[in-house]
Each structure stands twice: as structure tokens, then as C-alpha cells.
Amino acid sequence: MAHKLCLHYGPYVGTIEGEAFHDFPSPGALAGKEVEAHLRGLGFGYRAKYIADTARIVTTDRPTGWLDRLRNPDCPSMCANDDTGEDTTAKKEADPPTYRAAHEALLELSGVGPKVADCVCLMGLGWSEAIPVDTHVWQIAQRDYNFGKGGKTKTFSKAMYDAVGDHFRKIWGPQAGWAQSVLFTANLKSFAEQAATATGKVKTTVVKIETQESITTTVSRGKKRKASTVDVRAEITSGVVNAVSLKTECQLENKAVELEDKPGLLRRSKRVKTSK
């Protein structure tokens, strides 16, 4: 959809290898009366009305540079190019923007709820403490970060939304938004499956594990404990070690004893040395 917006409404940038590239359109380019119907024809569905209405509000109902004034002044990438056309004197005299003020201002736009407002704050306005919260993030907070102290609240209200964000901000501070994005991505089933089956060559390596195991066998009516050295041949794919065989050889009463164990022995090891 973003590509379609650029292609049909964004200014032309250039052509590379026969493909034309367009910049992202300005609110004014999306404020025309015919925009909603055209976007519906392009497959935007219910979003068409929200986009057209929001572009009209920003263009006609807000002062020039209103959206740009919501940017985080402490984020250099957001303020590197000041082309808002505003009176710089007026900007200096105005109250400095805050994340909370930017969030609440965005909620006034058509079709913009708390999550969308935080997505814009985080990815478009430079507010790194903004945390887009949905049911998945809520579940992560409850499951992994002791949010709610084991309560079984089923209603996800605006107050709950703010509480989840504040909970993560206390943990991660001013970069909480980006920390949350990593958690959100890692929690996606499709991402987990992709990481587990990532393409690439499967390489085999020998992992030598030195451990102290209790090996018990009957020798002259007694039991003895011996140190063992374990040689493991494993397949390593995308950083995941899968033991395919595990054989332990030790010398006990001058006799070679070969033991077959399970890969679970790996978890009991104390030190791991990798032979390259």
C-alpha cells in the first residue's frame, strides 16, 4: 500500500534500470476529493476514507507545520531537514514538544487510535519511548515481565494500554519502543519458524565437552566415579546445535567402556570448547 501511495501520489525521484521511483506523498497530495474513491479502487478498503480524511485535516484544519512540530527535537534524524516553512522565531517561543503531547495530538486524526499514534510517534516522529501495544504485546508483558502480577484481566482498555506502555518504559527507559519491537517480532510464529529453518549451508563440527559425570558400573563388588571426556559430533544450523550422536569413552579398571547417552547430557555440561 505504501508503494501504491508513492507511485500514484508521490513526486517522481528518478528511474533506475527502467523502474521509476517516487517519494512519499505530502498530505496536500492526498487531500483531494477524488482520493478516497481512487484508493478504494487500488485496494485500500476502509483505510481509504481514513487516509483522505486525515490528509484533509492536516492540510486544511491544522496550521502549517503542525505535524512537523510534533517531532522529537532530541532526535537528530527527525530534525535534520527543517523544511516546514514555519517562522523559526515562533518555533523557539512555543513550548517544546513531548511524547505525550504528540501522542494525544495524533489521536485527533481520523481513524487513529492509541496503537497507530504510537507507531507514528516511534517510527515517524522520533519518540523512542513510544510503545505500540496490541494484544500480543499485552500477553508478552503478562507472560514474561510480571505485568498485572498474575491477574486475569480480559478487558484491554485505554487505561490498560497506557499501563502496559508505562510498565515497559520503567524497564527499558527512553529506548523502550525499539526494545518492544524486538520482542514483538521474536514472538511472531512466522518469524520463529523462519529462524528455525533459515536457509544456508549446514555445517558439521566437533564439539568437545569436558564434564564431570557420575558413571556407575559394577566392578569387584564396588562402585567408582570417574571423570569423562565427551566427544560430540553435532550439526549446527543457524546457531542451533543438534546432537546427532553422543558417545562417552572412559577407562575403568583398564577396560574400555562405551556408553550411549542422550543429547540431554549436553545440558549438564559445565564447560564447552569448540574445535574449529
PDB file of N, CA, C and O in Angstrom, residues 115-179:
ATOM      1  N   LYS A 115      -2.614   2.706  19.290  1.00  0.00           N
ATOM      2  CA  LYS A 115      -1.516   1.941  18.700  1.00  0.00           C
ATOM      3  C   LYS A 115      -0.952   2.640  17.471  1.00  0.00           C
ATOM      4  O   LYS A 115       0.277   2.761  17.312  1.00  0.00           O
ATOM      5  N   VAL A 116      -1.835   3.092  16.567  1.00  0.00           N
ATOM      6  CA  VAL A 116      -1.362   3.783  15.371  1.00  0.00           C
ATOM      7  C   VAL A 116      -0.619   5.062  15.750  1.00  0.00           C
ATOM      8  O   VAL A 116       0.420   5.394  15.164  1.00  0.00           O
ATOM      9  N   ALA A 117      -1.140   5.780  16.751  1.00  0.00           N
ATOM     10  CA  ALA A 117      -0.477   7.001  17.201  1.00  0.00           C
ATOM     11  C   ALA A 117       0.937   6.696  17.695  1.00  0.00           C
ATOM     12  O   ALA A 117       1.888   7.438  17.400  1.00  0.00           O
ATOM     13  N   ASP A 118       1.095   5.605  18.421  1.00  0.00           N
ATOM     14  CA  ASP A 118       2.426   5.250  18.914  1.00  0.00           C
ATOM     15  C   ASP A 118       3.328   4.750  17.798  1.00  0.00           C
ATOM     16  O   ASP A 118       4.544   4.940  17.849  1.00  0.00           O
ATOM     17  N   CYS A 119       2.772   4.084  16.792  1.00  0.00           N
ATOM     18  CA  CYS A 119       3.579   3.680  15.631  1.00  0.00           C
ATOM     19  C   CYS A 119       4.150   4.913  14.933  1.00  0.00           C
ATOM     20  O   CYS A 119       5.320   4.946  14.550  1.00  0.00           O
ATOM     21  N   VAL A 120       3.311   5.941  14.772  1.00  0.00           N
ATOM     22  CA  VAL A 120       3.769   7.180  14.136  1.00  0.00           C
ATOM     23  C   VAL A 120       4.802   7.876  15.015  1.00  0.00           C
ATOM     24  O   VAL A 120       5.841   8.359  14.524  1.00  0.00           O
ATOM     25  N   CYS A 121       4.545   7.920  16.317  1.00  0.00           N
ATOM     26  CA  CYS A 121       5.499   8.558  17.236  1.00  0.00           C
ATOM     27  C   CYS A 121       6.855   7.867  17.196  1.00  0.00           C
ATOM     28  O   CYS A 121       7.900   8.530  17.155  1.00  0.00           O
ATOM     29  N   LEU A 122       6.848   6.550  17.195  1.00  0.00           N
ATOM     30  CA  LEU A 122       8.088   5.786  17.241  1.00  0.00           C
ATOM     31  C   LEU A 122       8.842   5.835  15.919  1.00  0.00           C
ATOM     32  O   LEU A 122      10.044   6.131  15.890  1.00  0.00           O
ATOM     33  N   MET A 123       8.154   5.557  14.823  1.00  0.00           N
ATOM     34  CA  MET A 123       8.827   5.371  13.540  1.00  0.00           C
ATOM     35  C   MET A 123       8.847   6.607  12.654  1.00  0.00           C
ATOM     36  O   MET A 123       9.618   6.667  11.695  1.00  0.00           O
ATOM     37  N   GLY A 124       8.013   7.592  12.985  1.00  0.00           N
ATOM     38  CA  GLY A 124       7.964   8.767  12.134  1.00  0.00           C
ATOM     39  C   GLY A 124       8.316  10.076  12.793  1.00  0.00           C
ATOM     40  O   GLY A 124       8.718  11.025  12.118  1.00  0.00           O
ATOM     41  N   LEU A 125       8.208  10.129  14.130  1.00  0.00           N
ATOM     42  CA  LEU A 125       8.454  11.391  14.825  1.00  0.00           C
ATOM     43  C   LEU A 125       9.634  11.346  15.788  1.00  0.00           C
ATOM     44  O   LEU A 125       9.960  12.345  16.411  1.00  0.00           O
ATOM     45  N   GLY A 126      10.270  10.187  15.902  1.00  0.00           N
ATOM     46  CA  GLY A 126      11.494  10.101  16.690  1.00  0.00           C
ATOM     47  C   GLY A 126      11.312   9.916  18.184  1.00  0.00           C
ATOM     48  O   GLY A 126      12.274  10.084  18.938  1.00  0.00           O
ATOM     49  N   TRP A 127      10.118   9.519  18.635  1.00  0.00           N
ATOM     50  CA  TRP A 127       9.899   9.299  20.068  1.00  0.00           C
ATOM     51  C   TRP A 127      10.162   7.833  20.381  1.00  0.00           C
ATOM     52  O   TRP A 127       9.288   6.984  20.269  1.00  0.00           O
ATOM     53  N   SER A 128      11.387   7.529  20.806  1.00  0.00           N
ATOM     54  CA  SER A 128      11.803   6.136  21.004  1.00  0.00           C
ATOM     55  C   SER A 128      11.156   5.475  22.209  1.00  0.00           C
ATOM     56  O   SER A 128      11.230   4.259  22.363  1.00  0.00           O
ATOM     57  N   GLU A 129      10.524   6.256  23.078  1.00  0.00           N
ATOM     58  CA  GLU A 129       9.842   5.668  24.229  1.00  0.00           C
ATOM     59  C   GLU A 129       8.409   5.259  23.912  1.00  0.00           C
ATOM     60  O   GLU A 129       7.721   4.670  24.753  1.00  0.00           O
ATOM     61  N   ALA A 130       7.946   5.569  22.698  1.00  0.00           N
ATOM     62  CA  ALA A 130       6.591   5.201  22.295  1.00  0.00           C
ATOM     63  C   ALA A 130       6.503   3.694  22.087  1.00  0.00           C
ATOM     64  O   ALA A 130       7.334   3.106  21.399  1.00  0.00           O
ATOM     65  N   ILE A 131       5.503   3.061  22.678  1.00  0.00           N
ATOM     66  CA  ILE A 131       5.354   1.612  22.602  1.00  0.00           C
ATOM     67  C   ILE A 131       3.992   1.259  22.016  1.00  0.00           C
ATOM     68  O   ILE A 131       2.973   1.379  22.688  1.00  0.00           O
ATOM     69  N   PRO A 132       3.943   0.839  20.766  1.00  0.00           N
ATOM     70  CA  PRO A 132       2.673   0.377  20.198  1.00  0.00           C
ATOM     71  C   PRO A 132       2.245  -0.926  20.881  1.00  0.00           C
ATOM     72  O   PRO A 132       2.955  -1.929  20.824  1.00  0.00           O
ATOM     73  N   VAL A 133       1.117  -0.894  21.527  1.00  0.00           N
ATOM     74  CA  VAL A 133       0.660  -2.052  22.305  1.00  0.00           C
ATOM     75  C   VAL A 133      -0.573  -2.666  21.643  1.00  0.00           C
ATOM     76  O   VAL A 133      -1.530  -1.964  21.334  1.00  0.00           O
ATOM     77  N   ASP A 134      -0.515  -3.969  21.424  1.00  0.00           N
ATOM     78  CA  ASP A 134      -1.692  -4.715  20.994  1.00  0.00           C
ATOM     79  C   ASP A 134      -1.824  -5.935  21.897  1.00  0.00           C
ATOM     80  O   ASP A 134      -1.118  -6.049  22.906  1.00  0.00           O
ATOM     81  N   THR A 135      -2.717  -6.837  21.579  1.00  0.00           N
ATOM     82  CA  THR A 135      -2.933  -7.990  22.453  1.00  0.00           C
ATOM     83  C   THR A 135      -1.687  -8.868  22.569  1.00  0.00           C
ATOM     84  O   THR A 135      -1.445  -9.475  23.615  1.00  0.00           O
ATOM     85  N   HIS A 136      -0.875  -8.925  21.499  1.00  0.00           N
ATOM     86  CA  HIS A 136       0.347  -9.732  21.560  1.00  0.00           C
ATOM     87  C   HIS A 136       1.343  -9.142  22.561  1.00  0.00           C
ATOM     88  O   HIS A 136       1.929  -9.866  23.372  1.00  0.00           O
ATOM     89  N   VAL A 137       1.522  -7.829  22.503  1.00  0.00           N
ATOM     90  CA  VAL A 137       2.434  -7.171  23.438  1.00  0.00           C
ATOM     91  C   VAL A 137       1.898  -7.270  24.859  1.00  0.00           C
ATOM     92  O   VAL A 137       2.657  -7.446  25.819  1.00  0.00           O
ATOM     93  N   TRP A 138       0.613  -7.165  25.010  1.00  0.00           N
ATOM     94  CA  TRP A 138      -0.030  -7.322  26.320  1.00  0.00           C
ATOM     95  C   TRP A 138       0.262  -8.699  26.905  1.00  0.00           C
ATOM     96  O   TRP A 138       0.603  -8.847  28.079  1.00  0.00           O
ATOM     97  N   GLN A 139       0.145  -9.739  26.059  1.00  0.00           N
ATOM     98  CA  GLN A 139       0.422 -11.100  26.511  1.00  0.00           C
ATOM     99  C   GLN A 139       1.888 -11.280  26.883  1.00  0.00           C
ATOM    100  O   GLN A 139       2.217 -11.983  27.847  1.00  0.00           O
ATOM    101  N   ILE A 140       2.790 -10.655  26.117  1.00  0.00           N
ATOM    102  CA  ILE A 140       4.216 -10.724  26.448  1.00  0.00           C
ATOM    103  C   ILE A 140       4.482 -10.091  27.810  1.00  0.00           C
ATOM    104  O   ILE A 140       5.241 -10.620  28.626  1.00  0.00           O
ATOM    105  N   ALA A 141       3.841  -8.953  28.062  1.00  0.00           N
ATOM    106  CA  ALA A 141       4.018  -8.263  29.343  1.00  0.00           C
ATOM    107  C   ALA A 141       3.553  -9.131  30.498  1.00  0.00           C
ATOM    108  O   ALA A 141       4.208  -9.196  31.558  1.00  0.00           O
ATOM    109  N   GLN A 142       2.437  -9.817  30.329  1.00  0.00           N
ATOM    110  CA  GLN A 142       1.909 -10.672  31.389  1.00  0.00           C
ATOM    111  C   GLN A 142       2.728 -11.937  31.556  1.00  0.00           C
ATOM    112  O   GLN A 142       3.023 -12.359  32.676  1.00  0.00           O
ATOM    113  N   ARG A 143       3.121 -12.531  30.440  1.00  0.00           N
ATOM    114  CA  ARG A 143       3.806 -13.820  30.481  1.00  0.00           C
ATOM    115  C   ARG A 143       5.258 -13.721  30.922  1.00  0.00           C
ATOM    116  O   ARG A 143       5.734 -14.550  31.715  1.00  0.00           O
ATOM    117  N   ASP A 144       5.964 -12.699  30.414  1.00  0.00           N
ATOM    118  CA  ASP A 144       7.411 -12.637  30.612  1.00  0.00           C
ATOM    119  C   ASP A 144       7.894 -11.522  31.526  1.00  0.00           C
ATOM    120  O   ASP A 144       9.036 -11.563  31.979  1.00  0.00           O
ATOM    121  N   TYR A 145       7.049 -10.520  31.792  1.00  0.00           N
ATOM    122  CA  TYR A 145       7.517  -9.353  32.531  1.00  0.00           C
ATOM    123  C   TYR A 145       6.649  -9.006  33.736  1.00  0.00           C
ATOM    124  O   TYR A 145       6.642  -7.871  34.197  1.00  0.00           O
ATOM    125  N   ASN A 146       5.928 -10.015  34.233  1.00  0.00           N
ATOM    126  CA  ASN A 146       5.212  -9.892  35.501  1.00  0.00           C
ATOM    127  C   ASN A 146       4.250  -8.711  35.533  1.00  0.00           C
ATOM    128  O   ASN A 146       4.041  -8.096  36.573  1.00  0.00           O
ATOM    129  N   PHE A 147       3.663  -8.401  34.397  1.00  0.00           N
ATOM    130  CA  PHE A 147       2.685  -7.309  34.383  1.00  0.00           C
ATOM    131  C   PHE A 147       1.355  -7.808  34.927  1.00  0.00           C
ATOM    132  O   PHE A 147       0.873  -8.863  34.546  1.00  0.00           O
ATOM    133  N   GLY A 148       0.748  -7.061  35.821  1.00  0.00           N
ATOM    134  CA  GLY A 148      -0.529  -7.452  36.395  1.00  0.00           C
ATOM    135  C   GLY A 148      -0.420  -8.434  37.531  1.00  0.00           C
ATOM    136  O   GLY A 148      -1.425  -8.786  38.151  1.00  0.00           O
ATOM    137  N   LYS A 149       0.801  -8.914  37.814  1.00  0.00           N
ATOM    138  CA  LYS A 149       1.047  -9.824  38.933  1.00  0.00           C
ATOM    139  C   LYS A 149       0.131 -11.042  38.901  1.00  0.00           C
ATOM    140  O   LYS A 149      -0.478 -11.428  39.890  1.00  0.00           O
ATOM    141  N   GLY A 150       0.020 -11.615  37.710  1.00  0.00           N
ATOM    142  CA  GLY A 150      -0.742 -12.852  37.586  1.00  0.00           C
ATOM    143  C   GLY A 150      -2.238 -12.669  37.488  1.00  0.00           C
ATOM    144  O   GLY A 150      -2.996 -13.639  37.503  1.00  0.00           O
ATOM    145  N   GLY A 151      -2.721 -11.433  37.387  1.00  0.00           N
ATOM    146  CA  GLY A 151      -4.155 -11.200  37.277  1.00  0.00           C
ATOM    147  C   GLY A 151      -4.701 -11.700  35.955  1.00  0.00           C
ATOM    148  O   GLY A 151      -3.970 -11.901  34.990  1.00  0.00           O
ATOM    149  N   LYS A 152      -5.988 -11.885  35.876  1.00  0.00           N
ATOM    150  CA  LYS A 152      -6.619 -12.410  34.672  1.00  0.00           C
ATOM    151  C   LYS A 152      -7.558 -11.373  34.049  1.00  0.00           C
ATOM    152  O   LYS A 152      -8.708 -11.667  33.713  1.00  0.00           O
ATOM    153  N   THR A 153      -7.067 -10.154  33.922  1.00  0.00           N
ATOM    154  CA  THR A 153      -7.873  -9.109  33.310  1.00  0.00           C
ATOM    155  C   THR A 153      -8.061  -9.401  31.831  1.00  0.00           C
ATOM    156  O   THR A 153      -7.110  -9.637  31.104  1.00  0.00           O
ATOM    157  N   LYS A 154      -9.316  -9.402  31.383  1.00  0.00           N
ATOM    158  CA  LYS A 154      -9.617  -9.721  29.986  1.00  0.00           C
ATOM    159  C   LYS A 154      -9.927  -8.489  29.156  1.00  0.00           C
ATOM    160  O   LYS A 154      -9.944  -8.564  27.933  1.00  0.00           O
ATOM    161  N   THR A 155     -10.222  -7.376  29.800  1.00  0.00           N
ATOM    162  CA  THR A 155     -10.586  -6.163  29.083  1.00  0.00           C
ATOM    163  C   THR A 155      -9.349  -5.326  28.819  1.00  0.00           C
ATOM    164  O   THR A 155      -8.632  -4.944  29.744  1.00  0.00           O
ATOM    165  N   PHE A 156      -9.111  -5.055  27.535  1.00  0.00           N
ATOM    166  CA  PHE A 156      -7.939  -4.269  27.155  1.00  0.00           C
ATOM    167  C   PHE A 156      -8.388  -2.843  26.858  1.00  0.00           C
ATOM    168  O   PHE A 156      -8.690  -2.490  25.726  1.00  0.00           O
ATOM    169  N   SER A 157      -8.446  -2.010  27.876  1.00  0.00           N
ATOM    170  CA  SER A 157      -8.943  -0.642  27.771  1.00  0.00           C
ATOM    171  C   SER A 157      -7.797   0.320  27.502  1.00  0.00           C
ATOM    172  O   SER A 157      -6.624  -0.064  27.474  1.00  0.00           O
ATOM    173  N   LYS A 158      -8.138   1.608  27.322  1.00  0.00           N
ATOM    174  CA  LYS A 158      -7.123   2.640  27.137  1.00  0.00           C
ATOM    175  C   LYS A 158      -6.233   2.745  28.369  1.00  0.00           C
ATOM    176  O   LYS A 158      -5.009   2.913  28.270  1.00  0.00           O
ATOM    177  N   ALA A 159      -6.840   2.619  29.550  1.00  0.00           N
ATOM    178  CA  ALA A 159      -6.048   2.655  30.783  1.00  0.00           C
ATOM    179  C   ALA A 159      -5.067   1.490  30.840  1.00  0.00           C
ATOM    180  O   ALA A 159      -3.913   1.641  31.268  1.00  0.00           O
ATOM    181  N   MET A 160      -5.517   0.303  30.390  1.00  0.00           N
ATOM    182  CA  MET A 160      -4.636  -0.859  30.355  1.00  0.00           C
ATOM    183  C   MET A 160      -3.527  -0.650  29.331  1.00  0.00           C
ATOM    184  O   MET A 160      -2.372  -1.020  29.562  1.00  0.00           O
ATOM    185  N   TYR A 161      -3.885  -0.054  28.196  1.00  0.00           N
ATOM    186  CA  TYR A 161      -2.900   0.251  27.157  1.00  0.00           C
ATOM    187  C   TYR A 161      -1.782   1.120  27.733  1.00  0.00           C
ATOM    188  O   TYR A 161      -0.591   0.823  27.560  1.00  0.00           O
ATOM    189  N   ASP A 162      -2.152   2.187  28.407  1.00  0.00           N
ATOM    190  CA  ASP A 162      -1.153   3.095  28.983  1.00  0.00           C
ATOM    191  C   ASP A 162      -0.328   2.396  30.056  1.00  0.00           C
ATOM    192  O   ASP A 162       0.882   2.640  30.178  1.00  0.00           O
ATOM    193  N   ALA A 163      -0.967   1.522  30.830  1.00  0.00           N
ATOM    194  CA  ALA A 163      -0.259   0.826  31.915  1.00  0.00           C
ATOM    195  C   ALA A 163       0.801  -0.117  31.364  1.00  0.00           C
ATOM    196  O   ALA A 163       1.907  -0.220  31.920  1.00  0.00           O
ATOM    197  N   VAL A 164       0.489  -0.814  30.270  1.00  0.00           N
ATOM    198  CA  VAL A 164       1.467  -1.716  29.663  1.00  0.00           C
ATOM    199  C   VAL A 164       2.664  -0.919  29.141  1.00  0.00           C
ATOM    200  O   VAL A 164       3.826  -1.294  29.350  1.00  0.00           O
ATOM    201  N   GLY A 165       2.387   0.199  28.478  1.00  0.00           N
ATOM    202  CA  GLY A 165       3.480   1.028  27.981  1.00  0.00           C
ATOM    203  C   GLY A 165       4.347   1.563  29.101  1.00  0.00           C
ATOM    204  O   GLY A 165       5.587   1.545  29.006  1.00  0.00           O
ATOM    205  N   ASP A 166       3.728   2.035  30.167  1.00  0.00           N
ATOM    206  CA  ASP A 166       4.489   2.557  31.311  1.00  0.00           C
ATOM    207  C   ASP A 166       5.326   1.459  31.957  1.00  0.00           C
ATOM    208  O   ASP A 166       6.444   1.707  32.435  1.00  0.00           O
ATOM    209  N   HIS A 167       4.782   0.245  31.979  1.00  0.00           N
ATOM    210  CA  HIS A 167       5.499  -0.889  32.571  1.00  0.00           C
ATOM    211  C   HIS A 167       6.802  -1.155  31.810  1.00  0.00           C
ATOM    212  O   HIS A 167       7.868  -1.322  32.420  1.00  0.00           O
ATOM    213  N   PHE A 168       6.727  -1.168  30.487  1.00  0.00           N
ATOM    214  CA  PHE A 168       7.928  -1.398  29.678  1.00  0.00           C
ATOM    215  C   PHE A 168       8.872  -0.202  29.727  1.00  0.00           C
ATOM    216  O   PHE A 168      10.091  -0.377  29.683  1.00  0.00           O
ATOM    217  N   ARG A 169       8.334   1.010  29.812  1.00  0.00           N
ATOM    218  CA  ARG A 169       9.204   2.195  29.888  1.00  0.00           C
ATOM    219  C   ARG A 169      10.020   2.202  31.179  1.00  0.00           C
ATOM    220  O   ARG A 169      11.161   2.680  31.210  1.00  0.00           O
ATOM    221  N   LYS A 170       9.467   1.665  32.256  1.00  0.00           N
ATOM    222  CA  LYS A 170      10.221   1.565  33.510  1.00  0.00           C
ATOM    223  C   LYS A 170      11.371   0.573  33.377  1.00  0.00           C
ATOM    224  O   LYS A 170      12.397   0.716  34.033  1.00  0.00           O
ATOM    225  N   ILE A 171      11.174  -0.428  32.538  1.00  0.00           N
ATOM    226  CA  ILE A 171      12.207  -1.456  32.364  1.00  0.00           C
ATOM    227  C   ILE A 171      13.309  -0.988  31.419  1.00  0.00           C
ATOM    228  O   ILE A 171      14.499  -1.136  31.707  1.00  0.00           O
ATOM    229  N   TRP A 172      12.929  -0.413  30.283  1.00  0.00           N
ATOM    230  CA  TRP A 172      13.891  -0.111  29.221  1.00  0.00           C
ATOM    231  C   TRP A 172      14.190   1.371  29.038  1.00  0.00           C
ATOM    232  O   TRP A 172      15.078   1.717  28.262  1.00  0.00           O
ATOM    233  N   GLY A 173      13.456   2.232  29.679  1.00  0.00           N
ATOM    234  CA  GLY A 173      13.774   3.651  29.596  1.00  0.00           C
ATOM    235  C   GLY A 173      13.462   4.273  28.254  1.00  0.00           C
ATOM    236  O   GLY A 173      12.505   3.894  27.570  1.00  0.00           O
ATOM    237  N   PRO A 174      14.280   5.233  27.809  1.00  0.00           N
ATOM    238  CA  PRO A 174      13.968   6.023  26.613  1.00  0.00           C
ATOM    239  C   PRO A 174      13.998   5.249  25.303  1.00  0.00           C
ATOM    240  O   PRO A 174      13.521   5.747  24.288  1.00  0.00           O
ATOM    241  N   GLN A 175      14.558   4.045  25.286  1.00  0.00           N
ATOM    242  CA  GLN A 175      14.577   3.236  24.067  1.00  0.00           C
ATOM    243  C   GLN A 175      13.574   2.083  24.136  1.00  0.00           C
ATOM    244  O   GLN A 175      13.693   1.090  23.407  1.00  0.00           O
ATOM    245  N   ALA A 176      12.569   2.230  24.967  1.00  0.00           N
ATOM    246  CA  ALA A 176      11.615   1.141  25.194  1.00  0.00           C
ATOM    247  C   ALA A 176      10.873   0.733  23.932  1.00  0.00           C
ATOM    248  O   ALA A 176      10.540  -0.438  23.742  1.00  0.00           O
ATOM    249  N   GLY A 177      10.598   1.697  23.066  1.00  0.00           N
ATOM    250  CA  GLY A 177       9.855   1.380  21.845  1.00  0.00           C
ATOM    251  C   GLY A 177      10.573   0.394  20.955  1.00  0.00           C
ATOM    252  O   GLY A 177       9.966  -0.547  20.425  1.00  0.00           O
ATOM    253  N   TRP A 178      11.878   0.565  20.790  1.00  0.00           N
ATOM    254  CA  TRP A 178      12.639  -0.338  19.930  1.00  0.00           C
ATOM    255  C   TRP A 178      12.854  -1.681  20.610  1.00  0.00           C
ATOM    256  O   TRP A 178      12.876  -2.727  19.938  1.00  0.00           O
ATOM    257  N   ALA A 179      13.002  -1.689  21.941  1.00  0.00           N
ATOM    258  CA  ALA A 179      13.113  -2.962  22.659  1.00  0.00           C
ATOM    259  C   ALA A 179      11.829  -3.774  22.488  1.00  0.00           C
ATOM    260  O   ALA A 179      11.863  -4.984  22.261  1.00  0.00           O
TER     261      ALA A 179
END
